[in-house]
Each structure stands twice: as C-alpha cells, then as structure tokens.
PDB file of C-alpha atoms in Angstrom:
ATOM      1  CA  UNK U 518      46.169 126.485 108.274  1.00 80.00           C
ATOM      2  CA  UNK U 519      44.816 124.390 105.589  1.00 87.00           C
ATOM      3  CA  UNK U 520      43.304 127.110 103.889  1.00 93.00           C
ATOM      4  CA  UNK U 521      46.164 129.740 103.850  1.00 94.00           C
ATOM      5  CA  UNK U 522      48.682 126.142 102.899  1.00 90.00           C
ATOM      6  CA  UNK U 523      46.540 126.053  99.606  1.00 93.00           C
ATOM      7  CA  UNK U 524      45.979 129.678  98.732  1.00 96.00           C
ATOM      8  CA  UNK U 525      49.672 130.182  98.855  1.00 95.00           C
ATOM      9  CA  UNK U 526      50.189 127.047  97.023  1.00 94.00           C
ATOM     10  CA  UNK U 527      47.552 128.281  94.369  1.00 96.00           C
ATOM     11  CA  UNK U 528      49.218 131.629  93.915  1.00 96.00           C
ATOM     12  CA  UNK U 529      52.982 130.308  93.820  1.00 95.00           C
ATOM     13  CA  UNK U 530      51.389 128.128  90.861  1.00 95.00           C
ATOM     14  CA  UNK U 531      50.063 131.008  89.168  1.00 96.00           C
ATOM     15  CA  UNK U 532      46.498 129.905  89.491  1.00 97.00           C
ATOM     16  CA  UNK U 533      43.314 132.383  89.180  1.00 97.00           C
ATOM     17  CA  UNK U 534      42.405 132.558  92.857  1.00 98.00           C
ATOM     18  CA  UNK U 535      37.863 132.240  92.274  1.00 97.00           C
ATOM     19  CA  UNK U 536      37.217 132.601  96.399  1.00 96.00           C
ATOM     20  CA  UNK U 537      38.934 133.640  99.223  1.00 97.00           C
ATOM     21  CA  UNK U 538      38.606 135.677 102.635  1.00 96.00           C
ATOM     22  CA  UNK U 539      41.600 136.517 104.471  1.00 96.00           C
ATOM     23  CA  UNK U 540      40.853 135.980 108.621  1.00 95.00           C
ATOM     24  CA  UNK U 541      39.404 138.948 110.581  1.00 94.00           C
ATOM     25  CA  UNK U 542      42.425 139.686 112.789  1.00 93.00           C
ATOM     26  CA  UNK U 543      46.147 138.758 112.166  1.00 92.00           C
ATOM     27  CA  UNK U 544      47.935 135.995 112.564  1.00 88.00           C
ATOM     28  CA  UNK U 545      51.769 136.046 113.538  1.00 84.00           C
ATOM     29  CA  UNK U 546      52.473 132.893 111.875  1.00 83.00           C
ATOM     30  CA  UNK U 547      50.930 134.064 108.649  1.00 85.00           C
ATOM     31  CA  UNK U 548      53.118 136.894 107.957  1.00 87.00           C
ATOM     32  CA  UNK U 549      53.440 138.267 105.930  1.00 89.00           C
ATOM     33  CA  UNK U 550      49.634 139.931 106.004  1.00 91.00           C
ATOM     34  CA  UNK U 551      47.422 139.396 103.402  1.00 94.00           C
ATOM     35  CA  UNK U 552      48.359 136.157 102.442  1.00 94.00           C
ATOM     36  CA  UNK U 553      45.927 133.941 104.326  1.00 96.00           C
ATOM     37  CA  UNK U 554      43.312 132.291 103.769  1.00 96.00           C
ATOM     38  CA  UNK U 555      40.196 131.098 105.719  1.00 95.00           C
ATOM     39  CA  UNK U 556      37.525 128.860 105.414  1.00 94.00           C
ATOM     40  CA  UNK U 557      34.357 128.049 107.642  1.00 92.00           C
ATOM     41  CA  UNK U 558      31.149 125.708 106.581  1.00 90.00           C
ATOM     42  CA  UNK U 559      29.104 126.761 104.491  1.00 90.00           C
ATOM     43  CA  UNK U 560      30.863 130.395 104.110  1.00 89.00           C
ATOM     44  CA  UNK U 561      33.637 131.747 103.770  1.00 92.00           C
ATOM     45  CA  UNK U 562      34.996 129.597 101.667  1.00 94.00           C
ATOM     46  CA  UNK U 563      38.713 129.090  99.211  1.00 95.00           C
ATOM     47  CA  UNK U 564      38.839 128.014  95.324  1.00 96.00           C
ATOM     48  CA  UNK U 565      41.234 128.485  92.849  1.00 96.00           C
ATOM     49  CA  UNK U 566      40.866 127.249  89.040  1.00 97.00           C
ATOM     50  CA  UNK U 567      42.671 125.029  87.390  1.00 96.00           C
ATOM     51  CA  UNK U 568      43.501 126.588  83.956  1.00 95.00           C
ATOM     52  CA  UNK U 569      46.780 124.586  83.000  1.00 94.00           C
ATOM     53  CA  UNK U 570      46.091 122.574  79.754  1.00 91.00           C
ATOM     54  CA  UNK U 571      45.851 119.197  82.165  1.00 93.00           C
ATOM     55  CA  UNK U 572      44.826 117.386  85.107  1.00 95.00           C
ATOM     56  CA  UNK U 573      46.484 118.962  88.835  1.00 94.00           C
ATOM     57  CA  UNK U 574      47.413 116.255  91.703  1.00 95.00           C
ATOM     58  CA  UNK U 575      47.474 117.705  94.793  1.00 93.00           C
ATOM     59  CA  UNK U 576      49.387 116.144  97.632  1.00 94.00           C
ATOM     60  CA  UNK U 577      48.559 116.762 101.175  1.00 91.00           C
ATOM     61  CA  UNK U 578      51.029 115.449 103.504  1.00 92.00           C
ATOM     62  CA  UNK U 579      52.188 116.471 107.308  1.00 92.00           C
ATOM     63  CA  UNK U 580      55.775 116.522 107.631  1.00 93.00           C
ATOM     64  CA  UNK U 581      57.204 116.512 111.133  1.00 94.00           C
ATOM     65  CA  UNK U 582      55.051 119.636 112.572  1.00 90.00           C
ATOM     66  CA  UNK U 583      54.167 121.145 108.639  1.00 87.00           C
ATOM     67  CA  UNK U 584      51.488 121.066 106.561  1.00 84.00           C
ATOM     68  CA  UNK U 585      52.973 120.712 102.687  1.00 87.00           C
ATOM     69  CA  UNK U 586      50.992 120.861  99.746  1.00 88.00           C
ATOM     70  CA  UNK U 587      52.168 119.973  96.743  1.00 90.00           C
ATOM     71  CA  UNK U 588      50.573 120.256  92.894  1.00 88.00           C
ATOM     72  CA  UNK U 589      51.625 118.323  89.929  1.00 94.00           C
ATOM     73  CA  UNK U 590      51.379 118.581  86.434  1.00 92.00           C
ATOM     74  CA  UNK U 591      52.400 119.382  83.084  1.00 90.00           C
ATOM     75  CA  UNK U 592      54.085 122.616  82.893  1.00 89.00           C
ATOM     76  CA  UNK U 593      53.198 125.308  80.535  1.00 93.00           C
ATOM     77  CA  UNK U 594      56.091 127.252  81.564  1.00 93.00           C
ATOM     78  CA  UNK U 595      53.920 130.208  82.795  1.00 96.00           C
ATOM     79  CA  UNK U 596      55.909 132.297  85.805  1.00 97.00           C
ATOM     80  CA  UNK U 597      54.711 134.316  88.630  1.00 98.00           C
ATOM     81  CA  UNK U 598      55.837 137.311  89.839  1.00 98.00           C
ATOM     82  CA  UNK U 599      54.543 139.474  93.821  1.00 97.00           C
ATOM     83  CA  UNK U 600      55.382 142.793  94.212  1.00 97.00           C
ATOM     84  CA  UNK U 601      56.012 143.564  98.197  1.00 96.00           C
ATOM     85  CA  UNK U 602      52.885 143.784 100.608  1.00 96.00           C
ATOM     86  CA  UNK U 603      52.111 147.407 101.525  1.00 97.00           C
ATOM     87  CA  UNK U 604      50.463 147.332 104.674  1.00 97.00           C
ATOM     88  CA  UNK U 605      48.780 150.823 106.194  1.00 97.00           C
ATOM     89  CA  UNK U 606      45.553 151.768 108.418  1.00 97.00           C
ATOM     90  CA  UNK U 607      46.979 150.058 111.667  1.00 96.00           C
ATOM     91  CA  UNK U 608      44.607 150.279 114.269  1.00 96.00           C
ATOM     92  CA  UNK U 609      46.389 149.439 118.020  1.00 96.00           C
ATOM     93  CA  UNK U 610      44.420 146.841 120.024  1.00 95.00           C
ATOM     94  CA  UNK U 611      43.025 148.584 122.538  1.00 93.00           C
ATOM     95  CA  UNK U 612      43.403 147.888 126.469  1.00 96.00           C
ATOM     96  CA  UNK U 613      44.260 144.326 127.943  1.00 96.00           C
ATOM     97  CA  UNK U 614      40.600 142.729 128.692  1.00 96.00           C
ATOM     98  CA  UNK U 615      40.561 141.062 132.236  1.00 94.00           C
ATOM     99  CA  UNK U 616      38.105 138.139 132.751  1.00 94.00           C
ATOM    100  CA  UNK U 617      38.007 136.722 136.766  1.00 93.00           C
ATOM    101  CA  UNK U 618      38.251 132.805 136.532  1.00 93.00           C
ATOM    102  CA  UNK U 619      38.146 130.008 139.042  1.00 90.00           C
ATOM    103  CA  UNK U 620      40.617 127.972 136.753  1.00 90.00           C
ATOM    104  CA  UNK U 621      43.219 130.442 137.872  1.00 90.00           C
ATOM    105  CA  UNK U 622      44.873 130.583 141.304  1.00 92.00           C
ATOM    106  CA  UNK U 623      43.398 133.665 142.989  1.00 90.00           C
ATOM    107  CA  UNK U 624      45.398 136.436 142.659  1.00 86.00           C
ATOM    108  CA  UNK U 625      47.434 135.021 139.669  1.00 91.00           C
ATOM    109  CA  UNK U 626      46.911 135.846 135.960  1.00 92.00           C
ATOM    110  CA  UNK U 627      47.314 133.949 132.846  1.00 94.00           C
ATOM    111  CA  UNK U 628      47.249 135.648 129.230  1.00 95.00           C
ATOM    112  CA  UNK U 629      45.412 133.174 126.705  1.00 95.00           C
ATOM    113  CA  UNK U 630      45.277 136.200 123.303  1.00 93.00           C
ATOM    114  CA  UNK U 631      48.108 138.092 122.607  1.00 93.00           C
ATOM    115  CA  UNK U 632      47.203 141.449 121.708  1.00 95.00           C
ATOM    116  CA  UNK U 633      47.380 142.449 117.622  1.00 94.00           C
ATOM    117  CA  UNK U 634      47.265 145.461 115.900  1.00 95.00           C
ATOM    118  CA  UNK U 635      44.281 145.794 112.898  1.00 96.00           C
ATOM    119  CA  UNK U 636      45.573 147.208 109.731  1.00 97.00           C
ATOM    120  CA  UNK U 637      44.990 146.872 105.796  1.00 98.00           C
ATOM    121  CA  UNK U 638      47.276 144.958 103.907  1.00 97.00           C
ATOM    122  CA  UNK U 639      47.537 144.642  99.346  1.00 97.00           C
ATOM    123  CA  UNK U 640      50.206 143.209  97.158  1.00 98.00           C
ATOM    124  CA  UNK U 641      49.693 142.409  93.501  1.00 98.00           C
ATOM    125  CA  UNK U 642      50.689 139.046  91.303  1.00 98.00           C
ATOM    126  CA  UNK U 643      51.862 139.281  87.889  1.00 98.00           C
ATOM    127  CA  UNK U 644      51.370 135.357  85.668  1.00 98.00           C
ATOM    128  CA  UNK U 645      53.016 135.508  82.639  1.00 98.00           C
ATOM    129  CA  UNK U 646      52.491 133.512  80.204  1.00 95.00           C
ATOM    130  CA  UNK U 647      55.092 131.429  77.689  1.00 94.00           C
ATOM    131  CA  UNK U 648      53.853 134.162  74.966  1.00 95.00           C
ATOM    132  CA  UNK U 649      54.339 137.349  76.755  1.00 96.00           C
ATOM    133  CA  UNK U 650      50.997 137.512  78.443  1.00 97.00           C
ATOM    134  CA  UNK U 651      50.291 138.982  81.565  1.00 97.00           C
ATOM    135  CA  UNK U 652      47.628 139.243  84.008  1.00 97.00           C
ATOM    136  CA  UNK U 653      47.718 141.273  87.349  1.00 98.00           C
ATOM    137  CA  UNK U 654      45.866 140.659  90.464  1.00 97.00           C
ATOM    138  CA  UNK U 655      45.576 142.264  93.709  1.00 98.00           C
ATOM    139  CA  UNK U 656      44.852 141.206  96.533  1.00 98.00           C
ATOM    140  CA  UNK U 657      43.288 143.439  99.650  1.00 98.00           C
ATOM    141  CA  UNK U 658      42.879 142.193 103.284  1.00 97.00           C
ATOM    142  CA  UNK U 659      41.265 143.872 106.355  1.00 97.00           C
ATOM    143  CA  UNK U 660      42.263 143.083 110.100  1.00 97.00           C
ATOM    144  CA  UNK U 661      40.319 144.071 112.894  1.00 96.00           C
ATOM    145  CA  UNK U 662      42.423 144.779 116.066  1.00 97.00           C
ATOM    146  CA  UNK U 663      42.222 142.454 119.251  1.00 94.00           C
ATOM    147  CA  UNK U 664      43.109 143.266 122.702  1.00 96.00           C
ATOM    148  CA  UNK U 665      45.033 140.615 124.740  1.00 96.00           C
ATOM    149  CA  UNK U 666      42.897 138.450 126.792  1.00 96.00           C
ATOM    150  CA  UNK U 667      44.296 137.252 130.424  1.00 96.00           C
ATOM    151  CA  UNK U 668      42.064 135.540 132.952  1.00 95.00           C
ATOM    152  CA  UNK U 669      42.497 136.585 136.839  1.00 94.00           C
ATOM    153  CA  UNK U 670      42.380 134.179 139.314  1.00 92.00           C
ATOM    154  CA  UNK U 671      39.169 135.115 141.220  1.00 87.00           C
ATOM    155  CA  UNK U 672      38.586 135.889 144.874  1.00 79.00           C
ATOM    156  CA  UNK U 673      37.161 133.239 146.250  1.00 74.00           C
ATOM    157  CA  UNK U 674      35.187 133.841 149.858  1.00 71.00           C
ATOM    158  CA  UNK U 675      34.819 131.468 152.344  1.00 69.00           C
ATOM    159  CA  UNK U 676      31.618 129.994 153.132  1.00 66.00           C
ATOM    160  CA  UNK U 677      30.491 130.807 156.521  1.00 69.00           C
ATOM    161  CA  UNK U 678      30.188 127.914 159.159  1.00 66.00           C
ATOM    162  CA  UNK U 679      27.006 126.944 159.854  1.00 65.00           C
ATOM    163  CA  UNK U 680      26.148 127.562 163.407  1.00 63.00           C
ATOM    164  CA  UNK U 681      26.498 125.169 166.439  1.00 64.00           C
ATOM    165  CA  UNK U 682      23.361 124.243 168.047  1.00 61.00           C
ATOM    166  CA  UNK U 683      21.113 121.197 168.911  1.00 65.00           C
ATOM    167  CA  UNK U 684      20.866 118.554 165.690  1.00 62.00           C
ATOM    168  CA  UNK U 685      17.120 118.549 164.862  1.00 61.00           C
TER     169      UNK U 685
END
C-alpha cells in the first residue's frame, strides 16, 4: 500500500516516475490496473524525482483506516493530464486449487485467495508545463493470473486402540 500511496501521489504531482514495478497479479483495491506500485528489499524498488524548482515535504499520515500522502511545495503551475487505462491480454485464473488442512473442520472448506484474472494494462500521462511544454509517459503493467486458494478440512482417522492384554 505504501508504495502504490506514493506512486499515485508522484504522478498526480506530475513528477518523473525513475523506478517502479507494478505487483505480479492484481489487486481489487488497486483498480484501476496499472497504477500500483510495489516495493520489496533490496529489489523491486519505487523513486520518483523531484524536479520542481524547490524543496518537497512529504506527509505520511493514517487517517481512520487510510494511508494519505501528502507533498508540499512551491508551485510552478505545471498540470497533469491521464488518458483512460486500456487493459487487454486477460488470462482467466485457472481451476480452484484445494489444499487438505487440519486447521479446518473435516469436511468443511475455507477460501483464503480469491481467484483473479492476468491481463496487460497501459495508460499514458501528459505534464505540461507553465510554457506550453509537454512530456508524455506511459506506463505498461503485466498480471499473472491466480487461481483461488481454499483449504479442506482433512480426514482425520482414528488411531486404533491399542490392544488389551497383561501390563508388562
């Protein structure tokens, strides 16, 4: 979350985005796709570059259950412009993968993953600058599909009693 809070905050700004890597599959939450962000140590990683003509504060704060960014700084009255995310290639998840658990009640199930389509997402951004000046990026994302995931309460079989007989 912290990554895709900061890329989006970096492109609403009209910032040159230097790093990113969207996630591997899709996330609902982070719809529309292609504009995520994700971060791991040491790679992949997210920077942006700060060419305003001064310094940027940026404010992290949580806000009942949000995460809100904010930058601030001395405007230079550039604007920023997306054109709508195409989004193509979608691959279908595949069939429901079953995994037998103790931690589930035998013969009950429990989903933990839903189930998400892959695909290929782009959309461009257009920064204009107070003279006229534009410059276009676009940014690409790939999503790999993922099944849902339910564990299955597993049968469980009684140990046999031991047999009656003389103690030792």
């Amino acid at each position: 979350q912290v990554a895709t809070t900061l890329f989006r905050l970096a492109l609403n700004a009209g910032l040159p985005i230097a790093e990113r890597q969207n996630h591997s599959f899709r996330v609902r939450y982070y719809e529309p796709a292609g504009m995520d962000a994700t971060i791991y140590s040491p790679a992949p990683d997210f920077k942006f570059i700060n060419n305003t003509p001064g310094h940027l504060l940026l404010i992290a704060k949580v806000v009942g259950d949000k995460l809100v960014y904010e930058f601030w700084g001395t405007s230079d009255a550039r604007t920023v412009k997306f054109s709508e995310t195409k989004v193509w290639d979608i691959t279908p998840p595949g069939p429901t993968q079953y995994i037998e658990t103790e931690d589930v009640p035998e013969g009950k199930e429990k989903c933990v993953e839903h189930a998400v389509s892959g695909a290929r997402a782009e959309f461009t951004r257009t920064v204009t600058d107070e003279a006229g000046k534009s410059i276009t990026s676009t940014f690409r994302s790939k999503y790999r599909p993922w099944p849902e995931v339910c564990l299955v309460g597993k049968k469980t079989i009684p140990s046999p009693l031991p047999a009656a007989g003389p103690l030792p």
